[in-house]
């Protein structure tokens, strides 16, 4: 059955109607992408901020910003890459301007926010290591950090990361390698300390 | 060769996930490291520790990067999208809009005053204007597209008087503003709006009516009909023939 539309030709200017129709189409298209890419924005933000509440705020802001500028994005296939960059940039800004950094560190040392461990001792070691790892991750250069986070996320191949970041696959591999190496250098002493306890 | 010389190769091998025990001999560094491991137990242990460190790092990164997304995120964003669809105008935009409205009101008032003055000064030209608009007929679509009443455009005093009653009537105002709505197939609504926009812009209906008045039609000439006399024969005569 054919779908009918009720319109008022004389009541609405043509340009206004076309604009509203275009807005409705963009909104529908954006909502389809939202379900797919919303979690990605959140995870990128959380990887930078290490705080769920802040990450949720930043992800929302990134998605709204992307929606407001959605009409400027000519190639909709680049939406993921575009959104990741917005979320990453906003998260970095939030991190820099945040006055609650110490509070966040306290928050992260809380056992309830860590993956479960087998014993109390393991739990303590795991929490400590995770906290140090997050801190070391935050000290990495931005380029290395984004690539490493995307590589650690499920379902991202090297080629996809290269497309998101806008560099070659070889550069992605190189950045992952150097990022992991730098993390190991920062965490090696800590790992040895834990082992000698 | 001392163990210190293998330190970088050991770290790189662990970072890249390569296993010297199973690595191809074509990689010179790895091959040298494998050869060293066969004679050095401490380097084997150090390599195992490096591998464990990288496994821990990867596990920690995985936990950080794949955090569970709060269920409230998407509903929050959808709710915020509704507000973002109608962005608030800033103070500057409001002042601009107010200024534009004020300017329009002043311009209309000025135009009305000038026109009124000229109609009192030159009643002949007013009558001529009226005669030119007499032949223009409003089409139904023209009325739809231009809600302004046809007669209100005329400057004839009697016409203005007639419609001045209607201005006071709220029913008339309501009926004038409530434009008809049309049901069209979903894929044709754009076409209709385009068509209506073009029609409203060019005001085609009055133009057609004006041209119709100019066309001089010649009287129709019909040639006289010629009817031949009927030749009626009797049946009996036909049979005999």
Tab-separated table of C-alpha atoms in Angstrom:
chain	number	residue	atom	x	y	z
A	1	UNK	CA	0.000	0.000	0.000
A	2	UNK	CA	1.301	3.389	-1.013
A	3	UNK	CA	2.282	5.772	1.755
A	4	UNK	CA	0.539	9.130	1.644
A	5	UNK	CA	1.728	12.438	3.050
A	6	UNK	CA	-0.492	15.309	4.153
A	7	UNK	CA	1.013	18.601	3.052
A	8	UNK	CA	-0.133	22.195	2.815
A	9	UNK	CA	1.374	23.595	-0.385
A	10	UNK	CA	0.369	27.198	0.190
A	11	UNK	CA	1.151	27.246	3.887
A	12	UNK	CA	4.810	26.340	3.777
A	13	UNK	CA	7.478	27.960	1.698
A	14	UNK	CA	9.284	25.574	-0.586
A	15	UNK	CA	12.726	26.268	0.858
A	16	UNK	CA	11.460	25.784	4.367
A	17	UNK	CA	9.846	22.507	3.421
A	18	UNK	CA	12.981	21.269	1.691
A	19	UNK	CA	15.079	22.264	4.682
A	20	UNK	CA	12.793	20.437	7.075
A	21	UNK	CA	12.757	17.365	4.854
A	22	UNK	CA	16.556	17.404	4.677
A	23	UNK	CA	16.784	17.781	8.460
A	24	UNK	CA	14.452	14.844	9.001
A	25	UNK	CA	16.486	12.708	6.619
A	26	UNK	CA	19.747	13.691	8.318
A	27	UNK	CA	18.266	12.931	11.727
A	28	UNK	CA	17.134	9.471	10.603
A	29	UNK	CA	20.537	8.747	9.092
A	30	UNK	CA	22.344	9.996	12.189
A	31	UNK	CA	20.253	7.850	14.527
A	32	UNK	CA	21.191	4.777	12.529
A	33	UNK	CA	24.871	5.640	12.958
A	34	UNK	CA	24.368	6.545	16.600
A	35	UNK	CA	23.556	2.988	17.661
A	36	UNK	CA	26.629	1.709	15.837
A	37	UNK	CA	29.161	4.364	16.773
A	38	UNK	CA	27.924	5.685	20.127
A	39	UNK	CA	29.734	2.973	22.130
A	40	UNK	CA	32.935	3.669	20.204
A	41	UNK	CA	32.847	7.327	21.210
A	42	UNK	CA	32.310	6.315	24.834
A	43	UNK	CA	35.199	3.834	24.853
A	44	UNK	CA	37.608	6.263	23.267
A	45	UNK	CA	36.659	8.885	25.842
A	46	UNK	CA	36.927	6.403	28.701
A	47	UNK	CA	40.309	5.196	27.500
A	48	UNK	CA	41.559	8.744	27.824
A	49	UNK	CA	39.673	9.857	30.925
A	50	UNK	CA	39.598	6.584	32.907
A	51	UNK	CA	36.319	7.659	34.458
A	52	UNK	CA	32.903	6.361	33.412
A	53	UNK	CA	30.875	9.447	34.297
A	54	UNK	CA	33.236	11.853	32.546
A	55	UNK	CA	33.477	9.525	29.562
A	56	UNK	CA	29.692	9.436	29.243
A	57	UNK	CA	29.522	13.230	29.295
A	58	UNK	CA	32.262	13.529	26.705
A	59	UNK	CA	30.707	10.863	24.470
A	60	UNK	CA	27.383	12.694	24.572
A	61	UNK	CA	29.058	15.985	23.751
A	62	UNK	CA	30.999	14.377	20.897
A	63	UNK	CA	27.843	12.843	19.427
A	64	UNK	CA	25.918	16.111	19.671
A	65	UNK	CA	28.754	18.002	18.084
A	66	UNK	CA	28.873	15.441	15.291
A	67	UNK	CA	25.108	15.804	14.812
A	68	UNK	CA	25.268	19.588	14.579
A	69	UNK	CA	27.965	19.350	11.904
A	70	UNK	CA	26.573	16.251	10.225
A	71	UNK	CA	25.571	18.135	7.078
A	72	UNK	CA	29.191	19.190	6.554
A	73	UNK	CA	30.354	15.573	6.391
A	74	UNK	CA	30.262	14.759	2.675
A	75	UNK	CA	31.410	11.151	2.896
A	76	UNK	CA	29.219	9.415	5.456
A	77	UNK	CA	31.545	6.389	5.406
A	78	UNK	CA	34.066	8.555	7.233
A	79	UNK	CA	31.684	9.066	10.151
A	80	UNK	CA	33.451	6.604	12.481
A	81	UNK	CA	36.838	8.197	11.953
A	82	UNK	CA	35.354	11.651	12.328
A	83	UNK	CA	33.542	10.774	15.543
A	84	UNK	CA	36.597	9.070	17.047
A	85	UNK	CA	38.664	12.191	16.451
A	86	UNK	CA	36.000	14.443	17.973
A	87	UNK	CA	35.632	12.201	21.032
A	88	UNK	CA	39.391	11.860	21.479
A	89	UNK	CA	39.955	15.625	21.189
A	90	UNK	CA	37.128	16.430	23.611
A	91	UNK	CA	38.376	13.838	26.084
A	92	UNK	CA	41.877	15.304	25.996
A	93	UNK	CA	40.466	18.783	26.559
A	94	UNK	CA	38.408	17.530	29.472
A	95	UNK	CA	41.422	15.757	30.930
A	96	UNK	CA	43.566	18.861	30.725
A	97	UNK	CA	41.009	21.151	32.248
A	98	UNK	CA	39.805	18.705	34.854
A	99	UNK	CA	40.337	19.688	38.457
A	100	UNK	CA	39.246	16.337	39.692
A	101	UNK	CA	42.267	14.333	38.673
A	102	UNK	CA	43.219	13.257	42.166
A	103	UNK	CA	39.644	12.380	42.901
A	104	UNK	CA	39.591	10.226	39.801
A	105	UNK	CA	42.737	8.372	40.889
A	106	UNK	CA	41.068	7.596	44.185
A	107	UNK	CA	38.024	6.423	42.282
A	108	UNK	CA	40.114	4.071	40.188
A	109	UNK	CA	41.835	2.564	43.169
A	110	UNK	CA	38.450	1.369	44.377
A	111	UNK	CA	38.131	-2.408	43.984
A	112	UNK	CA	34.548	-2.262	42.692
A	113	UNK	CA	35.740	-0.785	39.379
A	114	UNK	CA	38.343	-3.423	38.638
A	115	UNK	CA	38.002	-6.810	36.977
A	116	UNK	CA	37.583	-9.633	39.509
A	117	UNK	CA	40.711	-11.449	40.637
A	118	UNK	CA	41.174	-14.820	42.229
A	119	UNK	CA	42.583	-13.843	45.611
A	120	UNK	CA	42.842	-10.737	47.762
A	121	UNK	CA	46.562	-10.519	47.028
A	122	UNK	CA	46.005	-10.944	43.300
A	123	UNK	CA	43.248	-8.348	43.472
A	124	UNK	CA	45.551	-5.808	45.097
A	125	UNK	CA	48.318	-6.511	42.592
A	126	UNK	CA	45.887	-6.361	39.702
A	127	UNK	CA	44.393	-3.065	40.877
A	128	UNK	CA	47.772	-1.524	41.376
A	129	UNK	CA	49.015	-2.670	38.015
A	130	UNK	CA	45.863	-1.466	36.254
A	131	UNK	CA	46.122	1.939	37.907
A	132	UNK	CA	49.754	2.259	36.863
A	133	UNK	CA	48.957	1.080	33.375
A	134	UNK	CA	46.206	3.681	33.020
A	135	UNK	CA	48.547	6.351	34.268
A	136	UNK	CA	51.277	5.245	31.874
A	137	UNK	CA	48.740	5.218	29.053
A	138	UNK	CA	47.848	8.797	29.897
A	139	UNK	CA	51.503	9.787	29.607
A	140	UNK	CA	51.870	8.408	26.091
A	141	UNK	CA	51.975	10.845	23.163
A	142	UNK	CA	48.488	11.450	21.732
A	143	UNK	CA	49.162	9.732	18.418
A	144	UNK	CA	50.404	6.567	20.073
A	145	UNK	CA	47.624	6.568	22.656
A	146	UNK	CA	44.757	6.742	20.171
A	147	UNK	CA	46.161	3.974	18.001
A	148	UNK	CA	46.842	1.732	20.995
A	149	UNK	CA	43.315	2.248	22.357
A	150	UNK	CA	41.730	1.473	19.019
A	151	UNK	CA	43.933	-1.607	18.635
A	152	UNK	CA	42.875	-2.831	22.076
A	153	UNK	CA	39.202	-2.410	21.243
A	154	UNK	CA	37.432	-5.484	19.986
A	155	UNK	CA	36.790	-5.756	16.303
A	156	UNK	CA	39.337	-3.307	14.971
A	157	UNK	CA	41.777	-4.531	12.360
A	158	UNK	CA	44.982	-2.695	11.475
A	159	UNK	CA	43.430	-1.504	8.207
A	160	UNK	CA	40.354	-0.151	10.006
A	161	UNK	CA	42.526	1.723	12.493
A	162	UNK	CA	44.560	3.102	9.599
A	163	UNK	CA	41.340	4.317	7.957
A	164	UNK	CA	40.092	5.892	11.193
A	165	UNK	CA	43.327	7.659	12.048
A	166	UNK	CA	44.115	8.515	8.452
A	167	UNK	CA	47.583	6.948	8.222
A	168	UNK	CA	49.016	3.880	6.503
A	169	UNK	CA	48.781	0.377	7.964
A	170	UNK	CA	52.564	0.350	8.369
A	171	UNK	CA	52.412	3.517	10.476
A	172	UNK	CA	49.718	1.964	12.646
A	173	UNK	CA	51.854	-1.137	13.279
A	174	UNK	CA	54.851	1.024	14.076
A	175	UNK	CA	52.844	3.172	16.506
A	176	UNK	CA	51.413	0.134	18.274
A	177	UNK	CA	54.880	-1.347	18.637
A	178	UNK	CA	56.378	1.835	20.058
A	179	UNK	CA	53.431	2.466	22.340
A	180	UNK	CA	53.629	-0.998	23.871
A	181	UNK	CA	57.373	-0.657	24.260
A	182	UNK	CA	57.024	2.668	26.056
A	183	UNK	CA	54.363	1.223	28.345
A	184	UNK	CA	56.642	-1.702	29.144
A	185	UNK	CA	59.467	0.656	30.055
A	186	UNK	CA	57.208	2.561	32.437
A	187	UNK	CA	55.792	-0.590	34.008
A	188	UNK	CA	58.837	-2.824	34.114
A	189	UNK	CA	60.139	-1.504	37.426
A	190	UNK	CA	56.709	-1.845	38.951
A	191	UNK	CA	56.371	-5.424	37.710
A	192	UNK	CA	59.747	-6.308	39.248
A	193	UNK	CA	58.770	-4.667	42.531
A	194	UNK	CA	55.603	-6.696	42.698
A	195	UNK	CA	57.548	-9.885	41.929
A	196	UNK	CA	60.094	-9.326	44.695
A	197	UNK	CA	57.404	-8.847	47.365
B	1	UNK	CA	78.947	-11.935	23.572
B	2	UNK	CA	77.706	-10.455	26.901
B	3	UNK	CA	73.996	-10.542	27.776
B	4	UNK	CA	73.764	-6.716	27.730
B	5	UNK	CA	74.104	-6.767	23.951
B	6	UNK	CA	70.931	-8.833	23.625
B	7	UNK	CA	68.822	-6.598	25.818
B	8	UNK	CA	67.197	-4.562	23.028
B	9	UNK	CA	66.647	-7.557	20.804
B	10	UNK	CA	65.045	-9.370	23.732
B	11	UNK	CA	62.630	-6.520	24.451
B	12	UNK	CA	61.767	-6.069	20.804
B	13	UNK	CA	61.115	-9.746	20.382
B	14	UNK	CA	58.792	-9.731	23.385
B	15	UNK	CA	57.032	-6.530	22.235
B	16	UNK	CA	56.437	-7.875	18.752
B	17	UNK	CA	55.147	-11.168	20.126
B	18	UNK	CA	57.836	-13.163	18.360
B	19	UNK	CA	58.979	-16.394	19.938
B	20	UNK	CA	62.712	-16.951	19.315
B	21	UNK	CA	62.317	-20.661	19.833
B	22	UNK	CA	59.996	-20.928	16.830
B	23	UNK	CA	61.146	-17.918	14.814
B	24	UNK	CA	62.554	-18.277	11.338
B	25	UNK	CA	66.310	-18.169	11.053
B	26	UNK	CA	66.002	-15.574	8.283
B	27	UNK	CA	65.647	-12.830	10.927
B	28	UNK	CA	69.266	-12.305	11.946
B	29	UNK	CA	68.506	-10.670	15.319
B	30	UNK	CA	66.073	-13.360	16.377
B	31	UNK	CA	68.369	-16.079	15.181
B	32	UNK	CA	71.219	-14.623	17.243
B	33	UNK	CA	68.941	-14.318	20.249
B	34	UNK	CA	67.859	-17.932	19.893
B	35	UNK	CA	71.449	-19.025	19.768
B	36	UNK	CA	72.187	-16.982	22.894
B	37	UNK	CA	69.217	-18.447	24.790
B	38	UNK	CA	70.614	-21.955	24.303
B	39	UNK	CA	73.621	-21.030	26.409
B	40	UNK	CA	72.118	-18.385	28.799
B	41	UNK	CA	69.450	-19.346	31.313
B	42	UNK	CA	69.162	-15.831	32.833
B	43	UNK	CA	68.301	-14.295	29.449
B	44	UNK	CA	65.702	-17.011	28.924
B	45	UNK	CA	64.182	-16.045	32.260
B	46	UNK	CA	64.356	-12.314	31.430
B	47	UNK	CA	62.620	-12.988	28.127
B	48	UNK	CA	59.860	-14.931	29.875
B	49	UNK	CA	59.374	-11.996	32.277
B	50	UNK	CA	59.170	-9.552	29.368
B	51	UNK	CA	56.597	-11.728	27.667
B	52	UNK	CA	54.550	-11.861	30.884
B	53	UNK	CA	54.761	-8.076	31.171
B	54	UNK	CA	53.441	-7.572	27.669
B	55	UNK	CA	50.649	-10.060	28.263
B	56	UNK	CA	49.651	-8.070	31.391
B	57	UNK	CA	49.794	-4.814	29.447
B	58	UNK	CA	47.601	-6.212	26.690
B	59	UNK	CA	45.106	-7.573	29.203
B	60	UNK	CA	44.972	-4.231	31.019
B	61	UNK	CA	44.557	-2.339	27.766
B	62	UNK	CA	41.777	-4.684	26.726
B	63	UNK	CA	39.970	-4.052	30.007
B	64	UNK	CA	40.357	-0.297	29.626
B	65	UNK	CA	39.387	-0.123	25.971
B	66	UNK	CA	36.401	-2.456	26.118
B	67	UNK	CA	34.610	-1.024	29.112
B	68	UNK	CA	30.908	-1.711	29.292
B	69	UNK	CA	28.916	1.113	27.772
B	70	UNK	CA	26.328	2.511	30.201
B	71	UNK	CA	22.766	1.805	29.098
B	72	UNK	CA	21.850	5.423	29.736
B	73	UNK	CA	24.199	6.788	27.054
B	74	UNK	CA	22.097	6.355	23.905
B	75	UNK	CA	18.771	7.478	25.477
B	76	UNK	CA	20.580	10.537	26.853
B	77	UNK	CA	21.982	11.383	23.448
B	78	UNK	CA	18.629	10.840	21.710
B	79	UNK	CA	16.933	13.159	24.185
B	80	UNK	CA	19.630	15.764	23.650
B	81	UNK	CA	19.258	15.426	19.857
B	82	UNK	CA	15.665	16.616	20.102
B	83	UNK	CA	16.819	19.789	21.817
B	84	UNK	CA	19.691	20.232	19.389
B	85	UNK	CA	17.276	20.117	16.438
B	86	UNK	CA	15.842	23.472	17.481
B	87	UNK	CA	18.916	25.482	18.420
B	88	UNK	CA	18.389	28.529	20.566
B	89	UNK	CA	19.208	31.810	18.993
B	90	UNK	CA	21.660	34.055	20.707
B	91	UNK	CA	20.973	37.590	21.828
B	92	UNK	CA	22.480	39.022	18.657
B	93	UNK	CA	20.144	36.947	16.485
B	94	UNK	CA	17.139	38.067	18.541
B	95	UNK	CA	18.085	41.715	18.188
B	96	UNK	CA	18.568	41.272	14.461
B	97	UNK	CA	15.145	39.678	14.108
B	98	UNK	CA	13.567	42.451	16.169
B	99	UNK	CA	15.268	45.090	14.062
B	100	UNK	CA	14.127	43.433	10.840
B	101	UNK	CA	10.512	43.339	12.057
B	102	UNK	CA	10.651	46.990	13.099
B	103	UNK	CA	12.117	47.996	9.727
B	104	UNK	CA	9.394	46.063	7.894
B	105	UNK	CA	6.638	47.744	9.913
B	106	UNK	CA	8.095	51.193	9.218
B	107	UNK	CA	8.440	50.421	5.490
B	108	UNK	CA	4.829	49.188	5.251
B	109	UNK	CA	3.551	52.222	7.101
B	110	UNK	CA	5.551	54.562	4.852
B	111	UNK	CA	4.368	52.818	1.682
B	112	UNK	CA	0.761	52.954	2.860
B	113	UNK	CA	1.025	56.683	3.641
B	114	UNK	CA	2.548	57.520	0.246
B	115	UNK	CA	-0.026	55.473	-1.619
B	116	UNK	CA	-2.922	57.020	0.266
B	117	UNK	CA	-1.621	60.535	-0.434
B	118	UNK	CA	-1.211	59.834	-4.169
B	119	UNK	CA	-4.734	58.368	-4.486
B	120	UNK	CA	-6.231	61.567	-3.049
B	121	UNK	CA	-4.104	63.728	-5.335
B	122	UNK	CA	-4.710	61.779	-8.584
B	123	UNK	CA	-8.022	59.927	-8.608
B	124	UNK	CA	-7.801	59.323	-12.392
B	125	UNK	CA	-4.723	57.171	-12.119
B	126	UNK	CA	-6.393	55.221	-9.333
B	127	UNK	CA	-9.363	54.537	-11.581
B	128	UNK	CA	-7.021	53.427	-14.343
B	129	UNK	CA	-5.308	51.045	-11.983
B	130	UNK	CA	-8.649	49.644	-11.044
B	131	UNK	CA	-9.592	49.069	-14.660
B	132	UNK	CA	-6.404	47.187	-15.356
B	133	UNK	CA	-6.993	44.829	-12.500
B	134	UNK	CA	-10.590	44.249	-13.465
B	135	UNK	CA	-9.764	41.644	-16.081
B	136	UNK	CA	-7.506	39.662	-13.783
B	137	UNK	CA	-9.261	36.737	-12.283
B	138	UNK	CA	-7.970	34.810	-9.293
B	139	UNK	CA	-7.483	31.120	-9.828
B	140	UNK	CA	-8.209	28.644	-7.011
B	141	UNK	CA	-4.549	27.592	-6.899
B	142	UNK	CA	-3.481	31.213	-6.947
B	143	UNK	CA	-5.636	31.797	-3.890
B	144	UNK	CA	-4.097	28.821	-2.186
B	145	UNK	CA	-0.580	29.955	-2.867
B	146	UNK	CA	-1.256	33.606	-2.128
B	147	UNK	CA	-3.521	33.782	0.906
B	148	UNK	CA	-3.811	37.554	0.475
B	149	UNK	CA	-7.347	38.166	-0.861
B	150	UNK	CA	-7.538	39.195	-4.450
B	151	UNK	CA	-9.851	42.159	-3.873
B	152	UNK	CA	-7.755	43.576	-1.069
B	153	UNK	CA	-5.016	44.333	-3.637
B	154	UNK	CA	-7.395	46.621	-5.479
B	155	UNK	CA	-7.301	50.249	-4.530
B	156	UNK	CA	-10.944	50.957	-5.553
B	157	UNK	CA	-12.710	52.614	-2.639
B	158	UNK	CA	-15.903	50.571	-2.930
B	159	UNK	CA	-13.982	47.316	-2.976
B	160	UNK	CA	-12.021	48.359	0.062
B	161	UNK	CA	-15.228	49.180	1.837
B	162	UNK	CA	-16.720	45.776	1.125
B	163	UNK	CA	-13.709	43.922	2.405
B	164	UNK	CA	-13.263	46.145	5.398
B	165	UNK	CA	-16.226	44.298	6.913
B	166	UNK	CA	-14.448	41.025	6.395
B	167	UNK	CA	-11.374	42.298	8.206
B	168	UNK	CA	-13.470	42.645	11.307
B	169	UNK	CA	-14.820	39.130	11.069
B	170	UNK	CA	-12.745	36.542	12.902
B	171	UNK	CA	-14.414	33.688	10.981
B	172	UNK	CA	-13.222	35.125	7.690
B	173	UNK	CA	-9.723	35.559	8.986
B	174	UNK	CA	-9.672	32.007	10.238
B	175	UNK	CA	-10.948	30.605	6.960
B	176	UNK	CA	-8.422	32.652	5.012
B	177	UNK	CA	-5.530	31.407	7.128
B	178	UNK	CA	-6.616	27.790	7.197
B	179	UNK	CA	-5.230	26.769	3.842
B	180	UNK	CA	-6.335	23.463	2.345
B	181	UNK	CA	-4.221	20.432	2.943
B	182	UNK	CA	-3.583	17.885	0.239
B	183	UNK	CA	-2.957	14.163	0.469
B	184	UNK	CA	-0.269	13.104	-1.990
B	185	UNK	CA	1.852	9.988	-2.414
B	186	UNK	CA	4.991	10.196	-0.302
B	187	UNK	CA	7.299	10.314	-3.329
B	188	UNK	CA	5.381	13.172	-4.945
B	189	UNK	CA	5.244	15.652	-2.085
B	190	UNK	CA	8.512	17.313	-3.128
B	191	UNK	CA	7.224	17.685	-6.688
B	192	UNK	CA	4.038	19.340	-5.533
B	193	UNK	CA	5.890	21.746	-3.289
B	194	UNK	CA	8.282	22.618	-6.133
B	195	UNK	CA	5.330	23.170	-8.429
B	196	UNK	CA	3.482	25.271	-5.875
B	197	UNK	CA	6.577	27.342	-5.238
B	198	UNK	CA	7.078	28.066	-8.939
B	199	UNK	CA	3.420	28.845	-9.397
B	200	UNK	CA	3.338	31.217	-6.482
B	201	UNK	CA	6.494	32.974	-7.641
B	202	UNK	CA	5.403	33.572	-11.240
B	203	UNK	CA	1.729	34.262	-10.511
B	204	UNK	CA	0.787	32.494	-13.704
B	205	UNK	CA	-2.980	32.523	-13.237
B	206	UNK	CA	-3.428	36.326	-13.466
B	207	UNK	CA	-1.033	36.526	-16.416
B	208	UNK	CA	-3.057	33.993	-18.374
B	209	UNK	CA	-6.290	35.877	-17.633
B	210	UNK	CA	-4.773	39.166	-18.806
B	211	UNK	CA	-3.618	37.649	-22.082
B	212	UNK	CA	-7.022	36.058	-22.640
B	213	UNK	CA	-8.627	39.519	-22.556
B	214	UNK	CA	-6.221	40.807	-25.219
B	215	UNK	CA	-6.900	38.069	-27.760
B	216	UNK	CA	-9.381	39.213	-30.435
B	217	UNK	CA	-11.503	36.360	-31.694
B	218	UNK	CA	-12.928	36.477	-35.215
B	219	UNK	CA	-16.637	35.603	-35.509
B	220	UNK	CA	-17.228	32.020	-36.478
B	221	UNK	CA	-18.264	31.598	-40.076
B	222	UNK	CA	-20.394	28.597	-40.990
B	223	UNK	CA	-20.979	27.739	-44.636
B	224	UNK	CA	-24.665	27.202	-45.574
B	225	UNK	CA	-25.670	23.587	-45.668
B	226	UNK	CA	-26.715	22.206	-49.044
B	227	UNK	CA	-29.277	19.424	-49.001
B	228	UNK	CA	-29.973	17.583	-52.238
B	229	UNK	CA	-33.569	16.715	-53.028
B	230	UNK	CA	-34.403	13.152	-52.221
B	231	UNK	CA	-35.262	10.869	-55.091
B	232	UNK	CA	-37.804	8.440	-53.705
B	233	UNK	CA	-38.787	5.459	-55.820
B	234	UNK	CA	-41.610	3.058	-55.211
B	235	UNK	CA	-40.754	-0.566	-54.377
B	236	UNK	CA	-42.860	-1.968	-57.211
B	237	UNK	CA	-41.009	0.101	-59.760
B	238	UNK	CA	-37.686	-1.131	-58.488
B	239	UNK	CA	-38.716	-4.739	-58.745
B	240	UNK	CA	-39.903	-4.334	-62.321
B	241	UNK	CA	-36.634	-2.787	-63.273
